[in-house]
PDB file of C-alpha atoms in Angstrom:
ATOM      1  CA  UNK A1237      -8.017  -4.287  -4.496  1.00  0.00           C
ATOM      2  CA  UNK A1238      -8.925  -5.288  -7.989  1.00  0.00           C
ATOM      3  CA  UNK A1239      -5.920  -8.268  -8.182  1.00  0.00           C
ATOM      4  CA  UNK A1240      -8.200 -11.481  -8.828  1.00  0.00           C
ATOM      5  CA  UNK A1241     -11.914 -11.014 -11.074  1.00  0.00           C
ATOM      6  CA  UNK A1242     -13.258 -13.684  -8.226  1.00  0.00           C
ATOM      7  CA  UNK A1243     -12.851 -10.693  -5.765  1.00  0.00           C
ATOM      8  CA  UNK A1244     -13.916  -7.579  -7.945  1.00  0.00           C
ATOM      9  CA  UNK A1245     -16.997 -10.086  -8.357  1.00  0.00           C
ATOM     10  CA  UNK A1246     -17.788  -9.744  -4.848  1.00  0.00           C
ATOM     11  CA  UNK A1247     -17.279  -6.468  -4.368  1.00  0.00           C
ATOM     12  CA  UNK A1248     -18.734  -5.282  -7.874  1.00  0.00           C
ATOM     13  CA  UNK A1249     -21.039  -7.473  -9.605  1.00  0.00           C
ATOM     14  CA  UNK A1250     -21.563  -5.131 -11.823  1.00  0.00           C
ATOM     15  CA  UNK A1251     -17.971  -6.766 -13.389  1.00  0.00           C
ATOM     16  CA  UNK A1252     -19.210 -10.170 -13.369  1.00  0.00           C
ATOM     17  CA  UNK A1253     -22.129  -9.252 -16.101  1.00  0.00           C
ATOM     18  CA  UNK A1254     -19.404  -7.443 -17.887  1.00  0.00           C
TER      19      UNK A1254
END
């Protein structure tokens, strides 16, 4: 469930760095 970067933030953070 990768729709919205707010979400993939929560569940990886590893995105928000990226």
């Amino acid at each position: 469930m990768n729709l919205h970067p707010f979400l993939v933030c929560n569940e990886t953070p590893r995105d928000t760095t990226g």
